[in-house]
Coordinates of C-alpha atoms in Angstrom, one line a residue:
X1 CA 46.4 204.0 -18.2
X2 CA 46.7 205.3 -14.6
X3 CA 46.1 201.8 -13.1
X4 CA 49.2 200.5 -15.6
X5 CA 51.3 203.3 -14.6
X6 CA 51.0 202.4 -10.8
X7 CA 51.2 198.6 -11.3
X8 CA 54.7 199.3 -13.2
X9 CA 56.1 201.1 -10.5
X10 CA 55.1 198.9 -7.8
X11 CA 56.3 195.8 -10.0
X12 CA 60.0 197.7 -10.4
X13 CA 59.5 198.9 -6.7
X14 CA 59.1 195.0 -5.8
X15 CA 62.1 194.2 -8.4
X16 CA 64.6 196.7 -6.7
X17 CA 63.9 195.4 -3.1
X18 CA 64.0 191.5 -4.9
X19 CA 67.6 192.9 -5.7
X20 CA 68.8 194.4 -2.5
X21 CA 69.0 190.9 -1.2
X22 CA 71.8 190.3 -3.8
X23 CA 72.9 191.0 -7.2
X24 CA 74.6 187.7 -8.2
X25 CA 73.7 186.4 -11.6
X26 CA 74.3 182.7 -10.2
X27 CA 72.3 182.8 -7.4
X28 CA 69.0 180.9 -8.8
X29 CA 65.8 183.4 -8.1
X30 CA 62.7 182.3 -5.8
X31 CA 59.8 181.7 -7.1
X32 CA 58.8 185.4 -5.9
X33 CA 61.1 186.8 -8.0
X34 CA 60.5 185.2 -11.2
X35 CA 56.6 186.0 -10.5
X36 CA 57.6 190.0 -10.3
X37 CA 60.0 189.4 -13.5
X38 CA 57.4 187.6 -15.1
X39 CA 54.7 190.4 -14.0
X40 CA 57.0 192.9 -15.2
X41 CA 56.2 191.7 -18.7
X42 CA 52.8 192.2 -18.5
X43 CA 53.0 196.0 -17.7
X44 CA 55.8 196.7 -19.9
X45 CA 53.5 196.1 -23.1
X46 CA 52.0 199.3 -24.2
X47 CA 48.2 199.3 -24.3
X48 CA 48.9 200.0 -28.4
X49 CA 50.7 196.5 -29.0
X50 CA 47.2 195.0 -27.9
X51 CA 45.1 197.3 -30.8
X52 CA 47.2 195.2 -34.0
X53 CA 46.0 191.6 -35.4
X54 CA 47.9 188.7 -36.9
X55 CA 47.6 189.6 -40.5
X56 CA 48.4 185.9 -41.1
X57 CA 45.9 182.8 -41.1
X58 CA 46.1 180.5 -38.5
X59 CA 47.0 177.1 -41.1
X60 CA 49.5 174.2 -39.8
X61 CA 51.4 175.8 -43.1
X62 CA 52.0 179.0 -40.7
X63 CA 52.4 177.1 -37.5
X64 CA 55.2 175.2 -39.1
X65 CA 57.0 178.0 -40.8
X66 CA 56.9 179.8 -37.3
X67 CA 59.0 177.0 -35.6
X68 CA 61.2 176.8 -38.3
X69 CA 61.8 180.3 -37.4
X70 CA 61.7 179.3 -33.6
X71 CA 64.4 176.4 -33.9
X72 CA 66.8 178.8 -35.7
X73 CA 66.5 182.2 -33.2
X74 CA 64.9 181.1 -30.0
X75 CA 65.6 177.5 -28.9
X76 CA 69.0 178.2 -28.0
X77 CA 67.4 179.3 -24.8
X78 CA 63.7 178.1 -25.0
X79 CA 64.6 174.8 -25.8
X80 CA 63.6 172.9 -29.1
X81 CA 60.3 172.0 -27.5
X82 CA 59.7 175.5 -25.9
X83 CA 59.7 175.1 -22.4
X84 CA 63.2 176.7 -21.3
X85 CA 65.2 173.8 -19.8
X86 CA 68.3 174.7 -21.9
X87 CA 71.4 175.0 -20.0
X88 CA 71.4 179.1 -21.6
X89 CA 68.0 179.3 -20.2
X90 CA 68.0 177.7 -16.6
X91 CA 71.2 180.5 -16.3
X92 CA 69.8 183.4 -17.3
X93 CA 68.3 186.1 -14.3
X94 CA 65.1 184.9 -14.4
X95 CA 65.1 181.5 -16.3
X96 CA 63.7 181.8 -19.7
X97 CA 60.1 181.2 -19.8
X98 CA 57.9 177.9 -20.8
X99 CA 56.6 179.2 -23.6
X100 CA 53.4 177.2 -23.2
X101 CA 53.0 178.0 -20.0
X102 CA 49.8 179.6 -19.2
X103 CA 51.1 183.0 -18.4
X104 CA 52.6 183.2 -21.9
X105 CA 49.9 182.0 -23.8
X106 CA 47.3 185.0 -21.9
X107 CA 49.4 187.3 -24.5
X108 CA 48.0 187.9 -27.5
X109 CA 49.7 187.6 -30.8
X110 CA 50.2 191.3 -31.0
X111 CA 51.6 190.9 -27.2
X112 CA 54.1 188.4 -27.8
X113 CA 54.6 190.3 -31.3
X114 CA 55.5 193.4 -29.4
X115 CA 57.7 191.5 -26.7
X116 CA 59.5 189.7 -29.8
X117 CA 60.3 192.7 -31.4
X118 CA 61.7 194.9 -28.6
X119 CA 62.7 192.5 -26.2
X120 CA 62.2 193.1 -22.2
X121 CA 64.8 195.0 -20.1
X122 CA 66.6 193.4 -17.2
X123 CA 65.8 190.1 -18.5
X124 CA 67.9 187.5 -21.3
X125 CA 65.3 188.2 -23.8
X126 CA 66.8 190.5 -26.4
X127 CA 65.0 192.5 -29.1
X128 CA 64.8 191.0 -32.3
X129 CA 63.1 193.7 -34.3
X130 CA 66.9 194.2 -36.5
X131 CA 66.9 190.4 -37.3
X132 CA 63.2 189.1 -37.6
X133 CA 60.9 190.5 -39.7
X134 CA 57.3 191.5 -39.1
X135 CA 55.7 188.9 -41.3
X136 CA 58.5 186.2 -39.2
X137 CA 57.6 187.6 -35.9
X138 CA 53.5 187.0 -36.8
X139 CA 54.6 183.1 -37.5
X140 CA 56.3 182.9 -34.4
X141 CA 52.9 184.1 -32.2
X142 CA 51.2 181.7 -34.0
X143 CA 54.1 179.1 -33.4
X144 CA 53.7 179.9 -29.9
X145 CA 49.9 180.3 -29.3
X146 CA 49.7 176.5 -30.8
X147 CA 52.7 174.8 -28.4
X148 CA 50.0 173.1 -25.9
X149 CA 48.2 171.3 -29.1
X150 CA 51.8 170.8 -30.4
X151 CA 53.2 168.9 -27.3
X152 CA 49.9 167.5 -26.5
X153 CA 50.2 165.7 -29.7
X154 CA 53.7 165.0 -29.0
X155 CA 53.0 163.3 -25.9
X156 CA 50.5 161.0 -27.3
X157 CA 53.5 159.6 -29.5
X158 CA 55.9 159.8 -27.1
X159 CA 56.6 156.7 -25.9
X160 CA 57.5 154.5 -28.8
X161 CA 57.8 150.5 -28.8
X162 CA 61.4 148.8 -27.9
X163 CA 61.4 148.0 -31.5
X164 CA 60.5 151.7 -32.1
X165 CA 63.7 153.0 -29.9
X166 CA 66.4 151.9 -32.3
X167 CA 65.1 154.1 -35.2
X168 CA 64.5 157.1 -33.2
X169 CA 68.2 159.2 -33.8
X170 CA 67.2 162.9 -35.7
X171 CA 67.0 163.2 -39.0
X172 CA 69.5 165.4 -40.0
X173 CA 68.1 166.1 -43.4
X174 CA 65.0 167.2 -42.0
X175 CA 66.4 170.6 -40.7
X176 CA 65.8 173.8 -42.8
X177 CA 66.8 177.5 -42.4
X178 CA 63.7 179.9 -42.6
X179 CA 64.0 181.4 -45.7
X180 CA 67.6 179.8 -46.5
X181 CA 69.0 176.3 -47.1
X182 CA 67.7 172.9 -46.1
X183 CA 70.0 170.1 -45.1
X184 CA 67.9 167.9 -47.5
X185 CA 69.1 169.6 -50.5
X186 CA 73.0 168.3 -49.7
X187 CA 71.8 164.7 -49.3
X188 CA 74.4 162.4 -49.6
X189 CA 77.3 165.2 -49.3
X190 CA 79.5 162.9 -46.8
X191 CA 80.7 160.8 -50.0
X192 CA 81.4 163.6 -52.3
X193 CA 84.6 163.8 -53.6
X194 CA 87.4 166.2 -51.2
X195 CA 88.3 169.4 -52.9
X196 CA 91.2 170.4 -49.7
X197 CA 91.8 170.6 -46.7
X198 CA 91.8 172.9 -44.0
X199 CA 93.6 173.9 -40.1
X200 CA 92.4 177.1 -38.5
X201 CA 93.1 177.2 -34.8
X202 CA 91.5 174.8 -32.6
X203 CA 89.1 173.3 -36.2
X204 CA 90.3 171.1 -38.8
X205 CA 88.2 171.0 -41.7
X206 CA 87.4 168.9 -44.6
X207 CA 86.0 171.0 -47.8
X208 CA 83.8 168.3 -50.1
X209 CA 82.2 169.2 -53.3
X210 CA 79.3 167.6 -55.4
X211 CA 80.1 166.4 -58.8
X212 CA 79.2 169.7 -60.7
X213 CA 81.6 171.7 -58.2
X214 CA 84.4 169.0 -59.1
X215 CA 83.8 169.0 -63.0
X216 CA 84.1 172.8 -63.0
X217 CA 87.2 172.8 -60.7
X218 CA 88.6 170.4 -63.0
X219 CA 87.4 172.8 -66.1
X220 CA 90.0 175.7 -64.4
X221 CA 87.2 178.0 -62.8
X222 CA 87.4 180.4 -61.5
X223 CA 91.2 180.5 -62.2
X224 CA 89.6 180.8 -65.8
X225 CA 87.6 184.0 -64.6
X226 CA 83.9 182.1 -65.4
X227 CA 81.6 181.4 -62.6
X228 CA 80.5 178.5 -61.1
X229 CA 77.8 176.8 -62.6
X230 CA 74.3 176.2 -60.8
X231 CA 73.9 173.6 -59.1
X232 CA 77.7 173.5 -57.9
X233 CA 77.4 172.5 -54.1
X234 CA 79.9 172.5 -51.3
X235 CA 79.9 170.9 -48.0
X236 CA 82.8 171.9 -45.1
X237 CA 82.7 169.6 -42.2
X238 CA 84.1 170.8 -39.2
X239 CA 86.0 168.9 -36.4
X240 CA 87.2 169.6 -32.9
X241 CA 91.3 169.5 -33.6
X242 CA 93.1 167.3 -31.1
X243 CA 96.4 166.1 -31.1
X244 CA 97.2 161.9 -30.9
X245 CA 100.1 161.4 -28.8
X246 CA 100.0 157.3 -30.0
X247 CA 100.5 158.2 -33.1
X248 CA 104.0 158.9 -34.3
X249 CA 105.1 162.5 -34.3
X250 CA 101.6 163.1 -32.3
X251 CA 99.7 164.4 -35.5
X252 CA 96.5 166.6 -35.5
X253 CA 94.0 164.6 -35.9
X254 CA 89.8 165.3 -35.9
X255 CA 88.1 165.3 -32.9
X256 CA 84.5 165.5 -32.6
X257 CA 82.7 167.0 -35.1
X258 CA 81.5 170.4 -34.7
X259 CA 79.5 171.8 -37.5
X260 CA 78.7 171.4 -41.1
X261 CA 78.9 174.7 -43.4
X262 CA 77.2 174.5 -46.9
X263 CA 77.0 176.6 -50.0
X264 CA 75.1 176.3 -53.2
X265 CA 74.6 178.1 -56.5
X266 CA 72.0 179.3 -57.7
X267 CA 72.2 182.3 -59.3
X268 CA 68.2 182.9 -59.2
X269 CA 67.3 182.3 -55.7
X270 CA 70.2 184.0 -54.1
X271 CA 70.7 186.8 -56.7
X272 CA 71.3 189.5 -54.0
X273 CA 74.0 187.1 -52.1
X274 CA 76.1 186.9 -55.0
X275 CA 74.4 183.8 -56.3
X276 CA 75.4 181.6 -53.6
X277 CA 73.3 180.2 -50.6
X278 CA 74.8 179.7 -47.7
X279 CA 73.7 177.7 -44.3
X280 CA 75.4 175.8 -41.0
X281 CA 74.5 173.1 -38.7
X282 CA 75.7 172.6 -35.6
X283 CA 76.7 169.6 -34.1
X284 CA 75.6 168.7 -30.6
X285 CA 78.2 165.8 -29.3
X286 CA 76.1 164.8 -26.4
X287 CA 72.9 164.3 -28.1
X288 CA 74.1 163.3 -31.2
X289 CA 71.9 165.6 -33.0
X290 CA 72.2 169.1 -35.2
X291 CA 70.6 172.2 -34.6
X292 CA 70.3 175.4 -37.1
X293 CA 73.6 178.0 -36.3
X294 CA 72.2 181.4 -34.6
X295 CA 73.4 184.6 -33.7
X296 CA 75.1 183.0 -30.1
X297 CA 77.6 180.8 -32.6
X298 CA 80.7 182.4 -33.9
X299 CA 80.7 183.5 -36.2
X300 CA 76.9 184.7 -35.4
X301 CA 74.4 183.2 -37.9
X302 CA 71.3 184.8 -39.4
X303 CA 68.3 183.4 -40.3
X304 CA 68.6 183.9 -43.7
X305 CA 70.3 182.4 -47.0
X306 CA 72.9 185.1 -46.6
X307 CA 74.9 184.2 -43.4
X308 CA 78.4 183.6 -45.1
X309 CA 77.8 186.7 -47.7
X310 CA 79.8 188.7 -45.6
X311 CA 82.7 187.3 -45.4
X312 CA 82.7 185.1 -48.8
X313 CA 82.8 189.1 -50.6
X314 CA 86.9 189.1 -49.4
X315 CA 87.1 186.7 -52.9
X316 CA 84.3 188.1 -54.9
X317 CA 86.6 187.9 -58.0
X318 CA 86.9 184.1 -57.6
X319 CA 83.3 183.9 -57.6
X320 CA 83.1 184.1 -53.9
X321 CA 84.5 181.1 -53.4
X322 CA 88.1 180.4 -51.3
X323 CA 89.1 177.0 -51.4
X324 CA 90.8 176.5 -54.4
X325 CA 91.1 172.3 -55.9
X326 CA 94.0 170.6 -53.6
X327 CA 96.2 169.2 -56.9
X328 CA 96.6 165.3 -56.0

């Protein structure tokens, strides 16, 4: 305890005279540098964090629901594949760490657990004890202690055929919240019927609704005061507003697309979000490709099925819903 007592103040003492050659934010750090920041993680850890164990098994079932949990609260600066070349993550002061670089995988889980959890001063990595939970944050070790067999494998498939490289755009429909929504279940949504229409600020949006959403609009709910039925879906597509000046009287028109919001009843599996299951995807314009919405977006997004509960409570009496059926 002595020996980790002196290495911390001779890693901050390091640190402070690191920072007396400047405090900009923009200025990329030397190689130095990021060693001592990196250091500074090690001795940070309390000897405590190292005495826990993964309560859960290490099965490609548990790897995979650990980057599911990855994609949705840590790529945004990791990177989908882990290694930190995101444009959040080459910024921050140090850069965000390669996950499967050597120094992070000499943690243990119940390292990494405690890091997750509480985050590390003076560096971009936050604490995420209030919005991951225990059993989430044991995934993500094991997420994270199986990268280098995960890219390896990746690697080995990387480099598909010319007649390979025209079928390689994301599948959309292969994204999934943790614990929430998976863009799988609104298959097809981009023919459903419109229910309205929308303008707010610099977004114009287009609300679409499966066919049990449009039979019960058309029934009069929930002007009639009965709920949606389950199995009513909903699908708002989201576009960049710009304005076409070749176009008489230089309309508002949709730009590129920015996200997709969806909502789904089911009054069993979201019970304590009113019945409804909510869930966004961003859209990424320069590669073409979504990604899960997270607490950088706004508004922030949880990990969870209830990340529109808040506000969808302002029309609780309209069975949280607040586009009403756009007569036509």
């Amino acid at each position: 305890m002595a020996l980790k007592h002196k290495l911390m103040l001779g890693v901050i003492g390091a640190m402070l005279g690191a920072l007396l050659l400047g405090c900009k934010a923009g200025k990329q750090p030397s190689r130095e540098e990021t060693s001592l920041a990196n250091a500074a993680k090690d001795v940070i850890i309390p000897l405590e964090a190292g005495k826990m164990k993964n309560p859960l098994p290490e099965t490609d079932e548990v790897v995979s629901q650990g980057q599911e949990v990855f994609l949705g609260s840590c790529a945004q600066c990791h990177g989908a594949d882990a290694r930190g070349d995101t444009y959040v993550g080459r910024n921050m002061y140090p850069p965000a760490m390669d996950l499967s670089s050597s120094h992070v995988q000499h943690w243990s889980d119940a390292e990494l657990f405690w890091i997750i959890q509480n985050g590390v001063r003076l560096t971009g990595m936050p604490a995420w004890k209030s919005s991951i939970s225990d059993n989430d944050t044991w995934k993500l070790a094991r997420f994270i202690h199986n990268l280098p067999r995960l890219n390896a494998a990746s690697a080995s498939t990387a480099a598909p055929s010319e007649g390979q490289a025209a079928v390689s755009a994301q599948d959309k429909y292969a994204l999934k919240i943790p614990n929430g929504l998976a863009f799988s279940e609104f298959r097809g949504y981009e023919s459903w019927p419109v229910i309205s229409l929308s303008h707010n600020g610099d977004k114009l949006a287009a609300i679409l609704g499966n066919p049990v959403m449009i039979d019960a609009y058309k029934a009069g709910i929930p002007g009639n005061g009965k709920p949606f039925p389950d199995g009513a879906k909903m699908a708002k597509v989201h576009w960049n507003a710009k304005v076409n000046v070749g176009e008489p009287g230089g309309p508002t028109v949709p730009g590129t697309q920015h996200d997709v919001d969806l909502m789904v009843k089911d009054s069993k599996r979201f019970r304590d979000s009113g019945g409804w299951g909510y869930g966004v995807f961003e859209y990424q314009p320069a590669s073409d490709k979504f990604r899960l919405g997270n607490l950088t977006d706004k508004p922030p997004q949880g990990n969870d099925a209830k990340c529109g509960f808040a506000c969808h409570t302002a029309v609780k009496t309209k069975d949280y819903v607040f586009t009403g059926y756009g007569h036509r």
